[in-house]
PDB file of C-alpha atoms in Angstrom:
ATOM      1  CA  UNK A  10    -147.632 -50.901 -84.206  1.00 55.00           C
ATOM      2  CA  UNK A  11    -146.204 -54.310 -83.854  1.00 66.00           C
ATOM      3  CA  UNK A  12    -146.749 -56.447 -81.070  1.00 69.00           C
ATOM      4  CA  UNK A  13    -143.473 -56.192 -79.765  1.00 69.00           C
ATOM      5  CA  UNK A  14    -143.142 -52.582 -79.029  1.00 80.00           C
ATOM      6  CA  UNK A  15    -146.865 -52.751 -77.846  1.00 78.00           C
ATOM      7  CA  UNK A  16    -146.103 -54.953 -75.609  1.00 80.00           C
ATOM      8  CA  UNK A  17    -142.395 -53.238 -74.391  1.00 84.00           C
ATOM      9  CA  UNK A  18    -144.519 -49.487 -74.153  1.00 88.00           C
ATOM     10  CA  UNK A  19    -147.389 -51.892 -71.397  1.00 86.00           C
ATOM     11  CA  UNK A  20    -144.322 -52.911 -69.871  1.00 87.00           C
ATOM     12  CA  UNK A  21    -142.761 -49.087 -69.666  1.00 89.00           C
ATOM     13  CA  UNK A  22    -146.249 -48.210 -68.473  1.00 90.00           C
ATOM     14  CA  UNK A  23    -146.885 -50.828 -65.916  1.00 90.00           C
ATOM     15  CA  UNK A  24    -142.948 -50.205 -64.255  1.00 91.00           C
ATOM     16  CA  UNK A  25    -143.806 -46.676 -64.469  1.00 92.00           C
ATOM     17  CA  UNK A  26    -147.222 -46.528 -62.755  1.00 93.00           C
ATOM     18  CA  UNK A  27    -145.394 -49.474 -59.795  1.00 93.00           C
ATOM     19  CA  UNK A  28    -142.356 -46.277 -59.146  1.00 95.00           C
ATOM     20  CA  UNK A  29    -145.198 -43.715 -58.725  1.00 94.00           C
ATOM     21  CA  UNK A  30    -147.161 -45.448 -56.790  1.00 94.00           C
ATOM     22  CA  UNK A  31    -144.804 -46.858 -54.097  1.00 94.00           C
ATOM     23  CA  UNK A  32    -142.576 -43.849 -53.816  1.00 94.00           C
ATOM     24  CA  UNK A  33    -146.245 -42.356 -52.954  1.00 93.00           C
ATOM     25  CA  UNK A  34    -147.028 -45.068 -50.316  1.00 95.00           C
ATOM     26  CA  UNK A  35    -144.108 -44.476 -48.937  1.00 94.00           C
ATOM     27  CA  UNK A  36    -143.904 -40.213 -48.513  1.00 91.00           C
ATOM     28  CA  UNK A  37    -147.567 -41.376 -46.943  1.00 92.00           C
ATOM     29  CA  UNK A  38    -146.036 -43.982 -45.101  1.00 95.00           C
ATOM     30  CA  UNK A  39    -143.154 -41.370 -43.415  1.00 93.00           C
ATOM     31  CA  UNK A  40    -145.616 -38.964 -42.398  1.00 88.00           C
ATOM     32  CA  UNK A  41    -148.052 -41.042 -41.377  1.00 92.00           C
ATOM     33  CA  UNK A  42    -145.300 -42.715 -38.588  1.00 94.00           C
ATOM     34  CA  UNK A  43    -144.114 -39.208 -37.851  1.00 91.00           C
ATOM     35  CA  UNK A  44    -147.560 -38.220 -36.573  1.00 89.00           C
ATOM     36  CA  UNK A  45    -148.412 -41.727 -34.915  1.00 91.00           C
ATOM     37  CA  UNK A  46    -144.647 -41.354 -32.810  1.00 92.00           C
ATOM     38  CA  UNK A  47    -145.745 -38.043 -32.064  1.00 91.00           C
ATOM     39  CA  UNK A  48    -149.630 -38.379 -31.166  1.00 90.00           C
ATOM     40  CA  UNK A  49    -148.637 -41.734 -29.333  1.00 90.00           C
ATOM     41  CA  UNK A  50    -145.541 -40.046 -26.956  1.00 89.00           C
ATOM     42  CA  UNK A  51    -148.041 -36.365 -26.766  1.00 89.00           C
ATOM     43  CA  UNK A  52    -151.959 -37.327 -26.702  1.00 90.00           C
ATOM     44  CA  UNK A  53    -151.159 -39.264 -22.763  1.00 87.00           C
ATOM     45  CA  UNK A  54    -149.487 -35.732 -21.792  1.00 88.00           C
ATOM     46  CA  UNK A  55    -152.434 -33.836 -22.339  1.00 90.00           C
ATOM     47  CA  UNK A  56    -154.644 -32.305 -19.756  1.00 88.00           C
ATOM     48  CA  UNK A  57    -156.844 -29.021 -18.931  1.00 89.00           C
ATOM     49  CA  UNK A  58    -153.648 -27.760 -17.057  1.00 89.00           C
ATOM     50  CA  UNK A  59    -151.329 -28.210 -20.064  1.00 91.00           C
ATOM     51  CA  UNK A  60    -153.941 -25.497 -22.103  1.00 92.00           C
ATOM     52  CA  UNK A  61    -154.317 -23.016 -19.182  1.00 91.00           C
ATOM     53  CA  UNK A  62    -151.379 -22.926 -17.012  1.00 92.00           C
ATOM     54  CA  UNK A  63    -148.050 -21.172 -17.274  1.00 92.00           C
ATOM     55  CA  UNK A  64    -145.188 -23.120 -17.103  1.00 91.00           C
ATOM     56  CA  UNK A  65    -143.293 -24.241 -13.571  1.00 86.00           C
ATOM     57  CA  UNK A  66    -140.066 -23.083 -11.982  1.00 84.00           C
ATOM     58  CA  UNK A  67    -137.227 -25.118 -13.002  1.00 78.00           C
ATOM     59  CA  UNK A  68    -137.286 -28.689 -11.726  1.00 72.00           C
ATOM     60  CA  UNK A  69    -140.685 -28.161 -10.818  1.00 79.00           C
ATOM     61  CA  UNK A  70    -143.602 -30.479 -12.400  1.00 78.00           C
ATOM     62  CA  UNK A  71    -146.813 -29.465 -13.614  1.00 82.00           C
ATOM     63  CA  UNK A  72    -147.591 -26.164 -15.092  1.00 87.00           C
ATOM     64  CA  UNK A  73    -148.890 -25.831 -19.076  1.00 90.00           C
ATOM     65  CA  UNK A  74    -147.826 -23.923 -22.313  1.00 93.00           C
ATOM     66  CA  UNK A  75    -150.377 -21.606 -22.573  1.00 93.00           C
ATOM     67  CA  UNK A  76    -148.120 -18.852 -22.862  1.00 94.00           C
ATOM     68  CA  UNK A  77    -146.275 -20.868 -25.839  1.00 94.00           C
ATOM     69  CA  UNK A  78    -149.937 -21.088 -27.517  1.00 94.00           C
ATOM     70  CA  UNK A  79    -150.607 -17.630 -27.534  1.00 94.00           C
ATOM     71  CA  UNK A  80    -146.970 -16.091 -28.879  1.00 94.00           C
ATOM     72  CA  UNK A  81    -147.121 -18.756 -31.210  1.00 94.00           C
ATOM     73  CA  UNK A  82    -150.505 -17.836 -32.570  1.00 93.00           C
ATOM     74  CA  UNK A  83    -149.682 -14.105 -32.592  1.00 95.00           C
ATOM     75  CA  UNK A  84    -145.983 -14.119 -33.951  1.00 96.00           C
ATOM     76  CA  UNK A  85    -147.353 -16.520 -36.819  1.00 94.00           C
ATOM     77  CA  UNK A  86    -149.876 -14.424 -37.609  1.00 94.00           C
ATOM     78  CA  UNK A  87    -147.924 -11.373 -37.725  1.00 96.00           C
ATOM     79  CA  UNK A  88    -145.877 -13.325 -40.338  1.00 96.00           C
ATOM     80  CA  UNK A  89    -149.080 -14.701 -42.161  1.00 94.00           C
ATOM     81  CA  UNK A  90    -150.341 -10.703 -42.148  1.00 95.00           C
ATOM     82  CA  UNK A  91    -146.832  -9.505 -43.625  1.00 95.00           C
ATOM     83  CA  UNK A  92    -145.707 -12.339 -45.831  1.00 95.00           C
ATOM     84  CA  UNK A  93    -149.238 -13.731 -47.666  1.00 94.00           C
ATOM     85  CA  UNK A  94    -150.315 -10.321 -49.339  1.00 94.00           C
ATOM     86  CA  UNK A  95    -146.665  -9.175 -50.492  1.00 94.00           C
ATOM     87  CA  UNK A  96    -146.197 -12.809 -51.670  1.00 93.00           C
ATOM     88  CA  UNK A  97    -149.663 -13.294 -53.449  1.00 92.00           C
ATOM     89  CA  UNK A  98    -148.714  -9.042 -55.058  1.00 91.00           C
ATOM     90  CA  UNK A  99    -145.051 -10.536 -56.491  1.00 92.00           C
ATOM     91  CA  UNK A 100    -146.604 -13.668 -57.598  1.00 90.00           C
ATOM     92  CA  UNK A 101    -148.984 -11.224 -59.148  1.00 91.00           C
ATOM     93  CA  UNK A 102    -146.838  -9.040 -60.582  1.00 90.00           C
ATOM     94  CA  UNK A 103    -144.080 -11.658 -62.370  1.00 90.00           C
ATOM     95  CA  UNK A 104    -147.232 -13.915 -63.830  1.00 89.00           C
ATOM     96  CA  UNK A 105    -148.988 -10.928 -64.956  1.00 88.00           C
ATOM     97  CA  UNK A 106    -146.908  -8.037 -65.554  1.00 88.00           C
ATOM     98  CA  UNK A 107    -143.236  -8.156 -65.337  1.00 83.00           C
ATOM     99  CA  UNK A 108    -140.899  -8.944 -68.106  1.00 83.00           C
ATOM    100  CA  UNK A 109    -138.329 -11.731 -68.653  1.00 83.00           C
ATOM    101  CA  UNK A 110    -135.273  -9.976 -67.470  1.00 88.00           C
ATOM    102  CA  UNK A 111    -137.429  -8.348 -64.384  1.00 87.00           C
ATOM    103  CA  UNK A 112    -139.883 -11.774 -63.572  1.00 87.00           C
ATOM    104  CA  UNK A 113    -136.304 -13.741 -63.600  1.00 89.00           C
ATOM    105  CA  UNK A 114    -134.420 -11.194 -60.816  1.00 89.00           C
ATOM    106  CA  UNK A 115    -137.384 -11.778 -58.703  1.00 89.00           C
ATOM    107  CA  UNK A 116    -137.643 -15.189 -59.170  1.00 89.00           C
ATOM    108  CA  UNK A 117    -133.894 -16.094 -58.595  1.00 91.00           C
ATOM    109  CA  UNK A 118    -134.222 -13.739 -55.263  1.00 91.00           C
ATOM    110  CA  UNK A 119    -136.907 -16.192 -54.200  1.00 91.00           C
ATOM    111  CA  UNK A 120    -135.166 -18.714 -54.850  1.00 90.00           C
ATOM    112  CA  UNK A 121    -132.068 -17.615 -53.377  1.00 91.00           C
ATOM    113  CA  UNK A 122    -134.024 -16.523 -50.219  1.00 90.00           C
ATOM    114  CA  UNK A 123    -135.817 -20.330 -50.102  1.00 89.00           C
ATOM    115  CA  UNK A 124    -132.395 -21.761 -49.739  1.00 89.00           C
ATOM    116  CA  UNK A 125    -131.524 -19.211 -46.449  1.00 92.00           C
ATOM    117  CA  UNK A 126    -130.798 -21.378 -43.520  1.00 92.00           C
ATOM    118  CA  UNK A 127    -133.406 -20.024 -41.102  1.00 93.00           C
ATOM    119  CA  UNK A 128    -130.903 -18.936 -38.327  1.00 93.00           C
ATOM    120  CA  UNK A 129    -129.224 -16.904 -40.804  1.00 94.00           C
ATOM    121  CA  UNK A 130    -132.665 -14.920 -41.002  1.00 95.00           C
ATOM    122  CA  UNK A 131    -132.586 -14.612 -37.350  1.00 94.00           C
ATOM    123  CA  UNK A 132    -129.215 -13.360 -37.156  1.00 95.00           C
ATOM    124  CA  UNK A 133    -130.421 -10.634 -39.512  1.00 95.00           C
ATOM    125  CA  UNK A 134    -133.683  -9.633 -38.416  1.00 96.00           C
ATOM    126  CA  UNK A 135    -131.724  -9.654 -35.050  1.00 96.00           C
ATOM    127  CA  UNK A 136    -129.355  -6.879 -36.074  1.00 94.00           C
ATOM    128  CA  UNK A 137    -132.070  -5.584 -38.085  1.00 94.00           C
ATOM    129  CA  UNK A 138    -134.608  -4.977 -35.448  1.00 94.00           C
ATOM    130  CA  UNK A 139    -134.024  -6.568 -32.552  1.00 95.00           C
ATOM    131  CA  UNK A 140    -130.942  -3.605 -31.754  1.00 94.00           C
ATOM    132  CA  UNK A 141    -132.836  -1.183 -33.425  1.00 93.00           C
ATOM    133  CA  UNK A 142    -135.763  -1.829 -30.727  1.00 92.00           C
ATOM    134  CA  UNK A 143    -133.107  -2.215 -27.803  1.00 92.00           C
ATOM    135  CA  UNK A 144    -134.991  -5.519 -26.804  1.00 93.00           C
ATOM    136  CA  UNK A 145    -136.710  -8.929 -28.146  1.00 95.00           C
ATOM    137  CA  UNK A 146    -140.254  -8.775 -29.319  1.00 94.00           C
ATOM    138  CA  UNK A 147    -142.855 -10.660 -30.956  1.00 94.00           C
ATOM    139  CA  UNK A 148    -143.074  -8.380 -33.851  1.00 95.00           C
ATOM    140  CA  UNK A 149    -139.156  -9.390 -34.587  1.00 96.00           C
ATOM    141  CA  UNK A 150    -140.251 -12.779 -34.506  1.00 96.00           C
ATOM    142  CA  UNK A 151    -142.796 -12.228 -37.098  1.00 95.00           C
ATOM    143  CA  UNK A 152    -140.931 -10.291 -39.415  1.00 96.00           C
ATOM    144  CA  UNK A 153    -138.693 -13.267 -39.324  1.00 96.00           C
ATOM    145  CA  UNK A 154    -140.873 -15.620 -40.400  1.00 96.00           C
ATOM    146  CA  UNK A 155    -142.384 -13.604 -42.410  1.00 96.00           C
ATOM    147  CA  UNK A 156    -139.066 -13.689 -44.503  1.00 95.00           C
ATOM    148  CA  UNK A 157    -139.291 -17.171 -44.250  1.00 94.00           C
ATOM    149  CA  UNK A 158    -142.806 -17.649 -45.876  1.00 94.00           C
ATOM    150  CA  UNK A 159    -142.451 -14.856 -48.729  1.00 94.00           C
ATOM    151  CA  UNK A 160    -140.595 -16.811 -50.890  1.00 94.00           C
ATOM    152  CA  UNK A 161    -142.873 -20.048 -50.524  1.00 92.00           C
ATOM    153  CA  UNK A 162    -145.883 -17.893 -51.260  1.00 93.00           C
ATOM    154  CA  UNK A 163    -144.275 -15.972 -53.634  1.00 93.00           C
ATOM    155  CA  UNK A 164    -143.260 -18.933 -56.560  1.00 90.00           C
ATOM    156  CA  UNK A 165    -146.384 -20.801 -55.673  1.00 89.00           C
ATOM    157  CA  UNK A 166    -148.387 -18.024 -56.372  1.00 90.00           C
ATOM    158  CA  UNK A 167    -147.035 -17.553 -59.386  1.00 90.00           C
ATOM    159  CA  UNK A 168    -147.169 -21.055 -60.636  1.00 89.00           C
ATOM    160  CA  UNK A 169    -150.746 -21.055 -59.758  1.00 89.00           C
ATOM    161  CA  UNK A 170    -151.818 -18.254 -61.247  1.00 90.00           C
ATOM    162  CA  UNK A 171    -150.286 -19.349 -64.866  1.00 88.00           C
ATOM    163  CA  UNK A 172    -151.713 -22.360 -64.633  1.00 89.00           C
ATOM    164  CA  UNK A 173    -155.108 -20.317 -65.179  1.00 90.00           C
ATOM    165  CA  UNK A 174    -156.241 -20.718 -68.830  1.00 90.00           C
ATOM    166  CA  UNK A 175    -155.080 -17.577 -71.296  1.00 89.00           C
ATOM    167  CA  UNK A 176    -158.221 -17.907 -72.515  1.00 90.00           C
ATOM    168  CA  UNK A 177    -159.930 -16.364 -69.078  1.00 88.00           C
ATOM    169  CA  UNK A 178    -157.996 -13.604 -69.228  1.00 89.00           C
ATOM    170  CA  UNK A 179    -158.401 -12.909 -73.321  1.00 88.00           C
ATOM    171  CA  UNK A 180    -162.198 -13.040 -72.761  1.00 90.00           C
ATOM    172  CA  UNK A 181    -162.064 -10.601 -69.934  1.00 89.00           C
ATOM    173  CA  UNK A 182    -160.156  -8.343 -71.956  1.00 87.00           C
ATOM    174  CA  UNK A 183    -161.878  -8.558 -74.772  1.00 89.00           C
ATOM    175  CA  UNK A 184    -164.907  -7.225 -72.846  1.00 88.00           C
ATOM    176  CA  UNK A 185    -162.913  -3.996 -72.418  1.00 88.00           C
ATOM    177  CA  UNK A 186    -162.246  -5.002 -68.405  1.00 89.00           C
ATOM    178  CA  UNK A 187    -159.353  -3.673 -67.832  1.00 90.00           C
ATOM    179  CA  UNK A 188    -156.156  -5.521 -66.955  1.00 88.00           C
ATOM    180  CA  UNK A 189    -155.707  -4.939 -63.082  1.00 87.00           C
ATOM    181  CA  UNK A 190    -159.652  -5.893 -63.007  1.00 90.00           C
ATOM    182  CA  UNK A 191    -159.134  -8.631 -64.578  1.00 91.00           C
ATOM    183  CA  UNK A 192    -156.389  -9.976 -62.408  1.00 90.00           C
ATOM    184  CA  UNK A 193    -158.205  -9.048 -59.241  1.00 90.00           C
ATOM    185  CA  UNK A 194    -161.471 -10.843 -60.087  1.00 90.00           C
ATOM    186  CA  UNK A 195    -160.785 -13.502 -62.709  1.00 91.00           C
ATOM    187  CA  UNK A 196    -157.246 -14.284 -62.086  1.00 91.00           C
ATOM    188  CA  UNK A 197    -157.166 -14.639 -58.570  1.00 91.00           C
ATOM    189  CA  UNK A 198    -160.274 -16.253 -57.526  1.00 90.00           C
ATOM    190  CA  UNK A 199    -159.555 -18.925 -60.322  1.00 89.00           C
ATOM    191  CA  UNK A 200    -156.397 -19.927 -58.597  1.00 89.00           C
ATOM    192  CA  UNK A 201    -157.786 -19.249 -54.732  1.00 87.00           C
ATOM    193  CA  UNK A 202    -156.978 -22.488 -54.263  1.00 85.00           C
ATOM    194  CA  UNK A 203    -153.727 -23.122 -54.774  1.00 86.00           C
ATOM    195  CA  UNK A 204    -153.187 -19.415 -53.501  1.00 89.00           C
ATOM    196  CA  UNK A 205    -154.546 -20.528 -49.960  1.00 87.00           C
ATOM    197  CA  UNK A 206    -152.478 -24.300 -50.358  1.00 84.00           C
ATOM    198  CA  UNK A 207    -149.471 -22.019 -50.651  1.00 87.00           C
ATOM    199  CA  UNK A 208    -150.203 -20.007 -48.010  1.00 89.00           C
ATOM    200  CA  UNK A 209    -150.783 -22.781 -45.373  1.00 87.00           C
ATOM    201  CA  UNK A 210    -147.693 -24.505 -46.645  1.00 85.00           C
ATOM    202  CA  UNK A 211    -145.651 -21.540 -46.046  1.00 90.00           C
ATOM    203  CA  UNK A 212    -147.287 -21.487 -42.737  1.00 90.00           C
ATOM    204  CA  UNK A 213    -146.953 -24.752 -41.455  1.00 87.00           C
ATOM    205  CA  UNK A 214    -142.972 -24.419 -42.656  1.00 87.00           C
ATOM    206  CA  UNK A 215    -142.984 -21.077 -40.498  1.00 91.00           C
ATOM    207  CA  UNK A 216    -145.143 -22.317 -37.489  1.00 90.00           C
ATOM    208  CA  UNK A 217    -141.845 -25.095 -36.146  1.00 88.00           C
ATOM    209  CA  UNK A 218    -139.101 -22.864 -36.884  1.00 91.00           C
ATOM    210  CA  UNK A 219    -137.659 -22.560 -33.805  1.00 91.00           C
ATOM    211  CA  UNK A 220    -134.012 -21.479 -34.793  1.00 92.00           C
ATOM    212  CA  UNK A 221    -135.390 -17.556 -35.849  1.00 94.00           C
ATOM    213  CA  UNK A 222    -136.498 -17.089 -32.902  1.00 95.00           C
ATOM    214  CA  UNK A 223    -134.040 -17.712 -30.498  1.00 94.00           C
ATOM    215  CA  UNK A 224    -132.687 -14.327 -31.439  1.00 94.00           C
ATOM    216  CA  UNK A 225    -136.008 -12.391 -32.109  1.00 95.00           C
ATOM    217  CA  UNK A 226    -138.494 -13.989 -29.234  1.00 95.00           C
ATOM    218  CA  UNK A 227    -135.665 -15.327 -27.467  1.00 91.00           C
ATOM    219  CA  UNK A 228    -138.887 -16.897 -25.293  1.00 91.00           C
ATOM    220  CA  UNK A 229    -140.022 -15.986 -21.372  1.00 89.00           C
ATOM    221  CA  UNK A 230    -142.661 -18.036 -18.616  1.00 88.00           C
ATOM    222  CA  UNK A 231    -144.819 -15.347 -18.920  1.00 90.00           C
ATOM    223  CA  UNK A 232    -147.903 -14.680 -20.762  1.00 91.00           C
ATOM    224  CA  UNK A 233    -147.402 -11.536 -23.059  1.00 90.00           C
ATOM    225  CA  UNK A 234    -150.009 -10.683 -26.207  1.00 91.00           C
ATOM    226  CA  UNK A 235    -148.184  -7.325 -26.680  1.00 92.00           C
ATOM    227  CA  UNK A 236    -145.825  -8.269 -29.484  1.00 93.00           C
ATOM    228  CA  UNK A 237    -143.619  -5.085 -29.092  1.00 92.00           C
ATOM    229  CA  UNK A 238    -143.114  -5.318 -25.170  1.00 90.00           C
ATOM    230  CA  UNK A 239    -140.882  -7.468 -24.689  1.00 91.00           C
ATOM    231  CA  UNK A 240    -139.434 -11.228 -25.292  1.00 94.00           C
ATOM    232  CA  UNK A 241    -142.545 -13.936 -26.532  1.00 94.00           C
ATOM    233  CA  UNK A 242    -142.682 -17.576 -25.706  1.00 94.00           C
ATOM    234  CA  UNK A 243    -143.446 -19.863 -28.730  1.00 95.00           C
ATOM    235  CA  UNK A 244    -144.218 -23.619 -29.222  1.00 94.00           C
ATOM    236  CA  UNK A 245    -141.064 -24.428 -31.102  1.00 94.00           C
ATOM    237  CA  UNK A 246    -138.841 -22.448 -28.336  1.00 93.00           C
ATOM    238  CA  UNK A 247    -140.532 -24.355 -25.985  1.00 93.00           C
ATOM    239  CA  UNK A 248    -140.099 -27.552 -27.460  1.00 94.00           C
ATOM    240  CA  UNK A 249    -136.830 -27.477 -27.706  1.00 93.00           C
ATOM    241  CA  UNK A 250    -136.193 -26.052 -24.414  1.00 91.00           C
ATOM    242  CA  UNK A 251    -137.869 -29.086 -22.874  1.00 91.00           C
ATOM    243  CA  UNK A 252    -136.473 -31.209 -25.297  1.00 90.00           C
ATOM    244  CA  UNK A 253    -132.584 -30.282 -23.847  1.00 89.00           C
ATOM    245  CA  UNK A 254    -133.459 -30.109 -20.511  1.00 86.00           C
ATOM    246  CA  UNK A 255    -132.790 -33.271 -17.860  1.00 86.00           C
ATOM    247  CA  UNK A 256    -136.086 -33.500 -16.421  1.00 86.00           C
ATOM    248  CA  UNK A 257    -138.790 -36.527 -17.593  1.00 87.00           C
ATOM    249  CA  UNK A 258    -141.486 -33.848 -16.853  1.00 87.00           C
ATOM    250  CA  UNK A 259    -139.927 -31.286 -19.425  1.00 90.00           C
ATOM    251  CA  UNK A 260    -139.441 -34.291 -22.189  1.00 90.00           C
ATOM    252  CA  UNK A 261    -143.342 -34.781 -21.189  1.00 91.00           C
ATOM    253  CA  UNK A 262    -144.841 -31.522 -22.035  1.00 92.00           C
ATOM    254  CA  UNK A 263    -142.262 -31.602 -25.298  1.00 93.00           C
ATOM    255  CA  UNK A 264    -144.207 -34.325 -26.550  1.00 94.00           C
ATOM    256  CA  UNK A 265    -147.382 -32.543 -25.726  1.00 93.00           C
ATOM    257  CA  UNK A 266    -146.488 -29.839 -27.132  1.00 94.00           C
ATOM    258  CA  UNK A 267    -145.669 -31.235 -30.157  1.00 93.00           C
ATOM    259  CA  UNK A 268    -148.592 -32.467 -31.106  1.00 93.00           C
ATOM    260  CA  UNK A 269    -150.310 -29.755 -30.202  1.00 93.00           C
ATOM    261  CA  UNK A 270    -148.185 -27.791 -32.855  1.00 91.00           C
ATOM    262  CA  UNK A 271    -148.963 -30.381 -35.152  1.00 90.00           C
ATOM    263  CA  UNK A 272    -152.874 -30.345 -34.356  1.00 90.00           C
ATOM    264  CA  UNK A 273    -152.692 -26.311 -34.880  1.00 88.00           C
ATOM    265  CA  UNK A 274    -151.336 -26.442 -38.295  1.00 84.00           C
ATOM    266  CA  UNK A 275    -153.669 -29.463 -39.327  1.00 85.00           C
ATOM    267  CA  UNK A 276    -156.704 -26.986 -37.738  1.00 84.00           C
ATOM    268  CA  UNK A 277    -156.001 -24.266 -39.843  1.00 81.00           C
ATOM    269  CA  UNK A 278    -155.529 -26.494 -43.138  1.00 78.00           C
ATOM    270  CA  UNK A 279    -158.765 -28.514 -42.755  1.00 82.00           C
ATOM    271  CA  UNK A 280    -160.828 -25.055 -41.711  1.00 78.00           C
ATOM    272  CA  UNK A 281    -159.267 -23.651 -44.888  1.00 75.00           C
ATOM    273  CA  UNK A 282    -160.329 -26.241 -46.997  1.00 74.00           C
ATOM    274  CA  UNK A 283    -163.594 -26.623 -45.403  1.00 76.00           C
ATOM    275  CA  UNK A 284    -164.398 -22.571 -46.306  1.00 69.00           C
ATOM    276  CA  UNK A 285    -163.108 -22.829 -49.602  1.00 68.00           C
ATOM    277  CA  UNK A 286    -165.305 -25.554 -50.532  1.00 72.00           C
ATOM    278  CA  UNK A 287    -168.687 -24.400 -49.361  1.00 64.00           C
ATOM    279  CA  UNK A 288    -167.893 -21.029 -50.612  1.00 58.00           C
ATOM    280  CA  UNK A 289    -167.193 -23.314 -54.031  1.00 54.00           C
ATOM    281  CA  UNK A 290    -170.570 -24.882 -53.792  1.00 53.00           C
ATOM    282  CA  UNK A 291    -172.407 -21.306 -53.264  1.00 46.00           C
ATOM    283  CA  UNK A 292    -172.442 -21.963 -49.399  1.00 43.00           C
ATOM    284  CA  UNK A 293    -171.446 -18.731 -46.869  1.00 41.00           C
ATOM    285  CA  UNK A 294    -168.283 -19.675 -44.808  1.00 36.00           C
TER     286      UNK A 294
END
C-alpha cells in the first residue's frame, strides 16, 4: 500500500468518523432541548394537587390530572398485555420457524401496519369495538394501541433474536433439546434485552398517541379504573385538550402534564434496565 491511498483511506476514515459523530451530537442535541422546553414550561406547574385532584369545571383553575394518570396507566397496559406477547410469539415464529414466502407476508404486514396513520387505527377499532360495545371504553383504547405497538415489537423481536449466534442454538440441539425448548430458554433469554428495548420503545410510541383515542376513550373528568364502563381520560387526551383551550390555567397543567408523560415513560425504561442488569449480574430484581 502506497502512501497515497494510505493516506486518502485516513482521510475517508477521519470524514467518516466527523459525519457519525455530529449527526449523533445532534439527534442528542434535539432531544435533549425537547425535554429541557418541556421540564422548564412543566416542573413550575407541579404540585400535590396536580397528582391527586380531578380536574375543574370549565374556566375554573386548580384541580389535577389524576384521573388522566390512572386511564393512562391502565389503557397502556392493556396494550402492553395484548401487544408484547403476540409480538415477541411472531417475532418468534418468522426468526425461528416460518419459511421465506410465510416470514415475508408477515413481515410486509408489519410493515404495512408501522406505516398506519394512528387515527386510521382509531377509526377502526372504533367501528370495530367501540359500536359493537354501544359505548367508549378503556379496553377500546387499549386494543388500539395495542395495534399500534405489535408491529414495533414484532420486527424488533425478530431482528434481535437472529442476531443470537447459530451456534447457541446448534449446541442446544445437538444435546437432543428439542427445538421449542431451545427457543424458550436459549433463544429468548439471549436476546431479553433487546426484547424488553423493543418493548419500551413500542411503549413510549403508544403512551402520547393521543389521536386513537379520541374515538376509543374519547376522555371524561372523572376517575374510572373499570376499562369496560365507560369513556377513560388519558394524558395525551388531556394534553391536547388543554393545549386548544383559551385558558392560561389549561396551557399550565398541559405543560405539567407533559412532563409528567415524559417522566412515566423514562420511569419505566430506567426500572427496566435497572432489573435486567442485576438479574444479569446474578442479583434478584
Amino acid at each position: 500500500m502506497n502512501d497515497v491511498s494510505y493516506g486518502r483511506r485516513k482521510l475517508t476514515n477521519a470524514v467518516s468518523l466527523t459525519c457519525c459523530a455530529g449527526a449523533a451530537f445532534l439527534s442528542v442535541a434535539v432531544l435533549l432541548i425537547i425535554l429541557g422546553y418541556i421540564v422548564a414550561n412543566g416542573i413550575s406547574y407541579i404540585n400535590f394537587d396536580f397528582f391527586t385532584q380531578l380536574p375543574q369545571p370549565l374556566g375554573e383553575p386548580g384541580g389535577g390530572v389524576s384521573n388522566s394518570i390512572i386511564g393512562s396507566l391502565m389503557i397502556v397496559g392493556i396494550a402492553a398485555v395484548v401487544a408484547i406477547p403476540l409480538g415477541v410469539g411472531a417475532g418468534v415464529c418468522v426468526s425461528e420457524y416460518a419459511g421465506p414466502r410465510f416470514g415475508g407476508l408477515i413481515r410486509f404486514t408489519a410493515d404495512v401496519l408501522t406505516g398506519v396513520p394512528s387515527i386510521v387505527v382509531g377509526v377502526f377499532i372504533y367501528g370495530l369495538v367501540v359500536l359493537k360495545m354501544g359505548h367508549f371504553s378503556g379496553l377500546a383504547a387499549g386494543i388500539a394501541l395495542a395495534v399500534i405497538m405489535l408491529p414495533i415489537v414484532a420486527r424488533s423481536a425478530e431482528e434481535m433474536m437472529r442476531l443470537v449466534p447459530q451456534s447457541h442454538r446448534e449446541a442446544s440441539l445437538a444435546l437432543g433439546i428439542p427445538r421449542w425448548r431451545t427457543v424458550v430458554s436459549v433463544v429468548i433469554p439471549a436476546a431479553q434485552r433487546g426484547l424488553v428495548t423493543a418493548s419500551l420503545l413500542a411503549i413510549a410510541r403508544a403512551a402520547g398517541e393521543s389521536a386513537p383515542l379520541i374515538f376509543t376513550a374519547l376522555g371524561n373528568r372523572f376517575m374510572t379504573v373499570d376499562p369496560t364502563s365507560g369513556p377513560v381520560d388519558a394524558l395525551p387526551l388531556r394534553i391536547w385538550r388543554y393545549g386548544i383551550g383559551p385558558y392560561d390555567g389549561w396551557h399550565q397543567q398541559a405543560w405539567a402534564a407533559s412532563f409528567v408523560l415524559v417522566l412515566m415513560v423514562f420511569s419505566v425504561s430506567i426500572i427496566a434496565r435497572v432489573a435486567l442488569s442485576r438479574r444479569g449480574q446474578g442479583g434478584r430484581p
